[in-house]
Amino acid sequence: MHERPFIVGNWKMNGTRAMLSQARAIDRAAQNLMRAEVALAPPYTLIHPVHREAAQIGVGAQDCHAGDEGAHTGDISAAMVADAGAKFVILGHSERRKAHGEKDSLVRKKAGAAFAAGLQVILCCGEPEQVRDEGTAQDYVTKQLEASLPKEIERAGENLTVAYEPIWAIGTGRTPNVEEIGAMHRAIRKVLVERFGEDDGAQIRILYGGSVTADNAAELLGADEVGGALVGGASLTADTFIGIVMAAAGGADSAAS
Ligand code: 13P
């Protein structure tokens, strides 16, 4: 398991250049909170500006196309986001699955393209509320994950992070409890170990996402097999996001430069 929790802010469709001041403040704080690894996924238009200014935080994209190049008006390839400074890409987010009809097979192709372009992938999975109520969430999520992982990848290591984001917890202020999160993350770990083997499968970080705030971060990050958080709304201001990073890092690191 990684020792440093990975805290990623997903800005979704928020942010113009006016928000670069927030990214700068987050970057400055991250330099004193080295016990956590911090990253931001701003909209495409801000990837390069954030990358250019960031000394500490990683920068990523929120999606990419599955193809290399060509006649795809409005789309952006994995190589393009890498060229803009992205180190990783979030794929399979439930908002893309819902609003753009993205199926596991497409997410899998995108992940293959991202790895080929040298990007790390944060692969999202999560169940709708009805599935949770029916008691079949673990089955749903593990199948979704298995089907979204590219078949040709034999080793994942640092290049893959999984984010468990129950759809009913995104932007609602509701979260599963620590036991429920732990049980789901253990089920995800099992899939990863079966797919990549004991050593490699154990290295892959599994983030929790869905209504993470500075108030609940310490508790949620303490759940079994949770290696960090994917944060939406609370990542949009430095104040709220840094609160989460501090909770993850267990306070400021005085040894940091
Ligand atoms: P919220 O933190 O706003 O619930 O969003 C979670 C999310 O979807 C991150 O990808």
Short mmCIF file of N, CA, C and O in Angstrom, two decimals, residues 30-110:
data_model
loop_
_atom_site.label_atom_id
_atom_site.label_comp_id
_atom_site.label_asym_id
_atom_site.label_seq_id
_atom_site.Cartn_x
_atom_site.Cartn_y
_atom_site.Cartn_z
N ALA A 30 0.29 22.65 -0.61
CA ALA A 30 0.76 21.27 -0.81
C ALA A 30 2.25 21.15 -0.52
O ALA A 30 2.73 20.09 -0.11
N GLN A 31 2.98 22.25 -0.71
CA GLN A 31 4.42 22.21 -0.43
C GLN A 31 4.71 22.04 1.05
O GLN A 31 5.80 21.62 1.44
N ASN A 32 3.74 22.37 1.89
CA ASN A 32 3.90 22.19 3.34
C ASN A 32 3.14 20.99 3.87
O ASN A 32 3.06 20.79 5.07
N LEU A 33 2.54 20.26 2.97
CA LEU A 33 1.74 19.10 3.37
C LEU A 33 2.21 17.88 2.58
O LEU A 33 1.44 17.19 1.93
N MET A 34 3.51 17.66 2.68
CA MET A 34 4.12 16.63 1.83
C MET A 34 3.70 15.21 2.18
O MET A 34 4.00 14.28 1.45
N ARG A 35 3.04 15.05 3.31
CA ARG A 35 2.60 13.69 3.65
C ARG A 35 1.40 13.26 2.81
O ARG A 35 0.98 12.11 2.88
N ALA A 36 0.86 14.19 2.03
CA ALA A 36 -0.19 13.81 1.08
C ALA A 36 0.30 14.17 -0.33
O ALA A 36 1.09 15.10 -0.50
N GLU A 37 -0.16 13.43 -1.31
CA GLU A 37 0.12 13.75 -2.71
C GLU A 37 -1.13 14.45 -3.26
O GLU A 37 -2.24 13.93 -3.12
N VAL A 38 -0.94 15.62 -3.83
CA VAL A 38 -2.09 16.46 -4.20
C VAL A 38 -2.11 16.68 -5.71
O VAL A 38 -1.06 16.88 -6.33
N ALA A 39 -3.28 16.64 -6.30
CA ALA A 39 -3.39 16.88 -7.74
C ALA A 39 -4.72 17.57 -8.04
O ALA A 39 -5.68 17.47 -7.27
N LEU A 40 -4.75 18.25 -9.18
CA LEU A 40 -5.97 18.89 -9.65
C LEU A 40 -6.26 18.46 -11.08
O LEU A 40 -5.34 18.35 -11.89
N ALA A 41 -7.53 18.25 -11.36
CA ALA A 41 -7.97 18.02 -12.74
C ALA A 41 -8.90 19.17 -13.12
O ALA A 41 -10.11 19.12 -12.90
N PRO A 42 -8.30 20.24 -13.66
CA PRO A 42 -9.12 21.39 -14.08
C PRO A 42 -9.73 21.09 -15.45
O PRO A 42 -9.40 20.08 -16.06
N PRO A 43 -10.60 21.98 -15.97
CA PRO A 43 -11.06 21.79 -17.35
C PRO A 43 -9.87 21.87 -18.31
O PRO A 43 -8.82 22.42 -17.97
N TYR A 44 -10.05 21.32 -19.51
CA TYR A 44 -8.96 21.29 -20.50
C TYR A 44 -8.27 22.64 -20.64
O TYR A 44 -7.05 22.72 -20.77
N THR A 45 -9.08 23.72 -20.65
CA THR A 45 -8.54 25.05 -20.92
C THR A 45 -7.55 25.52 -19.86
O THR A 45 -6.79 26.46 -20.10
N LEU A 46 -7.58 24.90 -18.69
CA LEU A 46 -6.69 25.34 -17.62
C LEU A 46 -5.55 24.36 -17.34
O LEU A 46 -4.75 24.58 -16.43
N ILE A 47 -5.49 23.26 -18.09
CA ILE A 47 -4.44 22.28 -17.81
C ILE A 47 -3.05 22.92 -17.94
O ILE A 47 -2.22 22.83 -17.02
N HIS A 48 -2.83 23.58 -19.06
CA HIS A 48 -1.48 24.12 -19.25
C HIS A 48 -1.17 25.26 -18.29
O HIS A 48 -0.10 25.28 -17.67
N PRO A 49 -2.11 26.22 -18.10
CA PRO A 49 -1.82 27.28 -17.12
C PRO A 49 -1.55 26.74 -15.71
O PRO A 49 -0.63 27.21 -15.03
N VAL A 50 -2.31 25.75 -15.28
CA VAL A 50 -2.07 25.20 -13.92
C VAL A 50 -0.73 24.48 -13.90
O VAL A 50 0.08 24.65 -12.98
N HIS A 51 -0.47 23.71 -14.94
CA HIS A 51 0.80 22.97 -15.01
C HIS A 51 2.00 23.93 -14.95
O HIS A 51 2.99 23.68 -14.26
N ARG A 52 1.88 25.05 -15.68
CA ARG A 52 2.99 26.00 -15.76
C ARG A 52 3.30 26.61 -14.41
O ARG A 52 4.44 26.90 -14.07
N GLU A 53 2.28 26.81 -13.62
CA GLU A 53 2.48 27.49 -12.33
C GLU A 53 2.73 26.55 -11.16
O GLU A 53 3.15 26.99 -10.11
N ALA A 54 2.39 25.27 -11.34
CA ALA A 54 2.43 24.36 -10.19
C ALA A 54 3.85 23.88 -9.92
O ALA A 54 4.53 23.38 -10.82
N ALA A 55 4.28 24.03 -8.69
CA ALA A 55 5.60 23.51 -8.31
C ALA A 55 5.47 22.13 -7.67
O ALA A 55 6.38 21.32 -7.74
N GLN A 56 4.34 21.87 -7.04
CA GLN A 56 4.20 20.66 -6.26
C GLN A 56 3.09 19.74 -6.73
O GLN A 56 3.23 18.53 -6.77
N ILE A 57 1.96 20.32 -7.09
CA ILE A 57 0.80 19.46 -7.38
C ILE A 57 0.87 18.87 -8.78
O ILE A 57 1.44 19.46 -9.70
N GLY A 58 0.27 17.70 -8.93
CA GLY A 58 0.12 17.08 -10.25
C GLY A 58 -1.10 17.66 -10.95
O GLY A 58 -2.03 18.14 -10.30
N VAL A 59 -1.09 17.63 -12.27
CA VAL A 59 -2.21 18.16 -13.05
C VAL A 59 -2.72 17.07 -13.98
O VAL A 59 -1.91 16.34 -14.57
N GLY A 60 -4.03 16.97 -14.10
CA GLY A 60 -4.59 15.96 -14.97
C GLY A 60 -5.80 16.46 -15.73
O GLY A 60 -6.27 17.59 -15.52
N ALA A 61 -6.29 15.62 -16.64
CA ALA A 61 -7.49 15.93 -17.42
C ALA A 61 -8.67 15.13 -16.87
O ALA A 61 -8.49 14.18 -16.11
N GLN A 62 -9.85 15.52 -17.29
CA GLN A 62 -11.07 14.86 -16.80
C GLN A 62 -11.60 13.83 -17.77
O GLN A 62 -12.58 13.12 -17.47
N ASP A 63 -10.99 13.76 -18.94
CA ASP A 63 -11.44 12.81 -19.97
C ASP A 63 -10.45 12.89 -21.13
O ASP A 63 -9.62 13.82 -21.18
N CYS A 64 -10.50 11.97 -22.05
CA CYS A 64 -9.81 12.10 -23.33
C CYS A 64 -10.52 11.23 -24.34
O CYS A 64 -11.34 10.38 -23.96
N HIS A 65 -10.21 11.42 -25.61
CA HIS A 65 -10.79 10.58 -26.67
C HIS A 65 -10.02 9.27 -26.74
O HIS A 65 -8.87 9.19 -26.29
N ALA A 66 -10.66 8.24 -27.30
CA ALA A 66 -9.99 6.94 -27.40
C ALA A 66 -9.04 6.87 -28.58
O ALA A 66 -8.17 5.99 -28.64
N GLY A 67 -9.19 7.79 -29.54
CA GLY A 67 -8.34 7.74 -30.74
C GLY A 67 -7.12 8.62 -30.62
O GLY A 67 -7.00 9.42 -29.68
N ASP A 68 -6.21 8.48 -31.58
CA ASP A 68 -4.95 9.24 -31.55
C ASP A 68 -5.11 10.65 -32.10
O ASP A 68 -4.52 11.59 -31.61
N GLU A 69 -5.85 10.75 -33.23
CA GLU A 69 -6.00 12.04 -33.91
C GLU A 69 -7.08 11.85 -34.97
O GLU A 69 -7.59 10.75 -35.15
N GLY A 70 -7.43 12.93 -35.65
CA GLY A 70 -8.32 12.79 -36.79
C GLY A 70 -9.57 13.65 -36.71
O GLY A 70 -9.63 14.63 -35.96
N ALA A 71 -10.56 13.27 -37.49
CA ALA A 71 -11.76 14.08 -37.67
C ALA A 71 -12.74 13.84 -36.52
O ALA A 71 -13.73 13.10 -36.67
N HIS A 72 -12.46 14.43 -35.38
CA HIS A 72 -13.32 14.28 -34.19
C HIS A 72 -13.52 15.67 -33.60
O HIS A 72 -12.88 16.04 -32.61
N THR A 73 -14.38 16.44 -34.25
CA THR A 73 -14.56 17.84 -33.85
C THR A 73 -14.91 17.95 -32.37
O THR A 73 -15.82 17.28 -31.89
N GLY A 74 -14.15 18.77 -31.70
CA GLY A 74 -14.44 19.03 -30.28
C GLY A 74 -13.79 18.06 -29.33
O GLY A 74 -13.88 18.24 -28.11
N ASP A 75 -13.15 17.01 -29.84
CA ASP A 75 -12.53 16.03 -28.94
C ASP A 75 -11.04 16.32 -28.75
O ASP A 75 -10.43 17.03 -29.53
N ILE A 76 -10.50 15.70 -27.71
CA ILE A 76 -9.10 15.93 -27.35
C ILE A 76 -8.45 14.58 -27.05
O ILE A 76 -9.02 13.77 -26.31
N SER A 77 -7.29 14.35 -27.62
CA SER A 77 -6.65 13.03 -27.44
C SER A 77 -5.80 12.99 -26.16
O SER A 77 -5.47 14.03 -25.58
N ALA A 78 -5.43 11.77 -25.80
CA ALA A 78 -4.58 11.58 -24.62
C ALA A 78 -3.23 12.28 -24.82
O ALA A 78 -2.71 12.92 -23.90
N ALA A 79 -2.68 12.16 -26.04
CA ALA A 79 -1.37 12.80 -26.30
C ALA A 79 -1.48 14.32 -26.18
O ALA A 79 -0.53 14.98 -25.75
N MET A 80 -2.63 14.87 -26.56
CA MET A 80 -2.80 16.33 -26.46
C MET A 80 -2.82 16.79 -25.00
O MET A 80 -2.20 17.80 -24.66
N VAL A 81 -3.53 16.07 -24.15
CA VAL A 81 -3.56 16.51 -22.74
C VAL A 81 -2.20 16.30 -22.09
O VAL A 81 -1.76 17.10 -21.26
N ALA A 82 -1.50 15.24 -22.52
CA ALA A 82 -0.13 15.02 -22.00
C ALA A 82 0.77 16.18 -22.43
O ALA A 82 1.56 16.70 -21.65
N ASP A 83 0.61 16.60 -23.68
CA ASP A 83 1.42 17.71 -24.21
C ASP A 83 1.13 19.01 -23.46
O ASP A 83 2.01 19.86 -23.30
N ALA A 84 -0.11 19.15 -22.99
CA ALA A 84 -0.48 20.37 -22.24
C ALA A 84 0.04 20.34 -20.81
O ALA A 84 -0.07 21.32 -20.08
N GLY A 85 0.57 19.19 -20.39
CA GLY A 85 1.13 19.11 -19.04
C GLY A 85 0.42 18.13 -18.12
O GLY A 85 0.78 18.00 -16.95
N ALA A 86 -0.61 17.45 -18.65
CA ALA A 86 -1.33 16.49 -17.79
C ALA A 86 -0.47 15.26 -17.54
O ALA A 86 0.21 14.77 -18.44
N LYS A 87 -0.53 14.81 -16.30
CA LYS A 87 0.20 13.61 -15.90
C LYS A 87 -0.76 12.41 -15.84
O LYS A 87 -0.35 11.27 -15.90
N PHE A 88 -2.03 12.74 -15.67
CA PHE A 88 -3.03 11.67 -15.53
C PHE A 88 -4.34 12.12 -16.18
O PHE A 88 -4.51 13.30 -16.53
N VAL A 89 -5.23 11.17 -16.34
CA VAL A 89 -6.57 11.49 -16.84
C VAL A 89 -7.60 10.69 -16.04
O VAL A 89 -7.37 9.53 -15.71
N ILE A 90 -8.68 11.37 -15.69
CA ILE A 90 -9.81 10.70 -15.02
C ILE A 90 -10.67 10.09 -16.14
O ILE A 90 -11.02 10.78 -17.10
N LEU A 91 -10.99 8.82 -16.03
CA LEU A 91 -11.83 8.18 -17.06
C LEU A 91 -12.99 7.44 -16.41
O LEU A 91 -12.89 6.94 -15.29
N GLY A 92 -14.11 7.38 -17.13
CA GLY A 92 -15.26 6.62 -16.68
C GLY A 92 -16.03 7.26 -15.55
O GLY A 92 -16.78 6.59 -14.83
N HIS A 93 -15.89 8.58 -15.39
CA HIS A 93 -16.67 9.25 -14.34
C HIS A 93 -18.15 9.06 -14.62
O HIS A 93 -18.59 9.07 -15.78
N SER A 94 -18.94 8.91 -13.57
CA SER A 94 -20.36 8.62 -13.76
C SER A 94 -21.08 9.74 -14.52
O SER A 94 -22.07 9.49 -15.21
N GLU A 95 -20.56 10.97 -14.40
CA GLU A 95 -21.20 12.06 -15.14
C GLU A 95 -20.97 11.90 -16.64
O GLU A 95 -21.84 12.26 -17.44
N ARG A 96 -19.85 11.35 -17.04
CA ARG A 96 -19.62 11.08 -18.47
C ARG A 96 -20.40 9.84 -18.91
O ARG A 96 -20.95 9.78 -20.00
N ARG A 97 -20.44 8.86 -18.04
CA ARG A 97 -21.21 7.65 -18.38
C ARG A 97 -22.67 8.03 -18.61
O ARG A 97 -23.32 7.53 -19.53
N LYS A 98 -23.18 8.95 -17.78
CA LYS A 98 -24.60 9.31 -17.88
C LYS A 98 -24.85 10.31 -19.01
O LYS A 98 -25.67 10.07 -19.90
N ALA A 99 -24.12 11.43 -19.01
CA ALA A 99 -24.43 12.51 -19.96
C ALA A 99 -23.94 12.19 -21.37
O ALA A 99 -24.46 12.73 -22.34
N HIS A 100 -22.93 11.33 -21.51
CA HIS A 100 -22.36 11.05 -22.83
C HIS A 100 -22.50 9.58 -23.21
O HIS A 100 -21.90 9.13 -24.19
N GLY A 101 -23.27 8.85 -22.43
CA GLY A 101 -23.55 7.45 -22.76
C GLY A 101 -22.30 6.58 -22.82
O GLY A 101 -22.26 5.61 -23.58
N GLU A 102 -21.28 6.91 -22.06
CA GLU A 102 -20.04 6.13 -22.12
C GLU A 102 -20.23 4.76 -21.47
O GLU A 102 -20.63 4.66 -20.32
N LYS A 103 -19.94 3.75 -22.23
CA LYS A 103 -20.05 2.37 -21.74
C LYS A 103 -18.68 1.87 -21.30
O LYS A 103 -17.66 2.44 -21.68
N ASP A 104 -18.66 0.76 -20.57
CA ASP A 104 -17.39 0.19 -20.10
C ASP A 104 -16.42 -0.02 -21.26
O ASP A 104 -15.22 0.21 -21.13
N SER A 105 -16.96 -0.48 -22.40
CA SER A 105 -16.08 -0.78 -23.55
C SER A 105 -15.36 0.48 -24.04
O SER A 105 -14.19 0.42 -24.41
N LEU A 106 -16.03 1.62 -24.02
CA LEU A 106 -15.39 2.87 -24.45
C LEU A 106 -14.37 3.33 -23.40
O LEU A 106 -13.27 3.77 -23.73
N VAL A 107 -14.75 3.20 -22.14
CA VAL A 107 -13.84 3.60 -21.06
C VAL A 107 -12.54 2.78 -21.16
O VAL A 107 -11.43 3.30 -21.02
N ARG A 108 -12.71 1.51 -21.47
CA ARG A 108 -11.56 0.61 -21.63
C ARG A 108 -10.65 1.07 -22.77
O ARG A 108 -9.43 1.08 -22.65
N LYS A 109 -11.28 1.46 -23.88
CA LYS A 109 -10.47 1.94 -25.03
C LYS A 109 -9.74 3.23 -24.67
O LYS A 109 -8.58 3.43 -25.02
N LYS A 110 -10.44 4.12 -23.98
CA LYS A 110 -9.82 5.38 -23.57
C LYS A 110 -8.64 5.11 -22.64
O LYS A 110 -7.59 5.75 -22.73
#
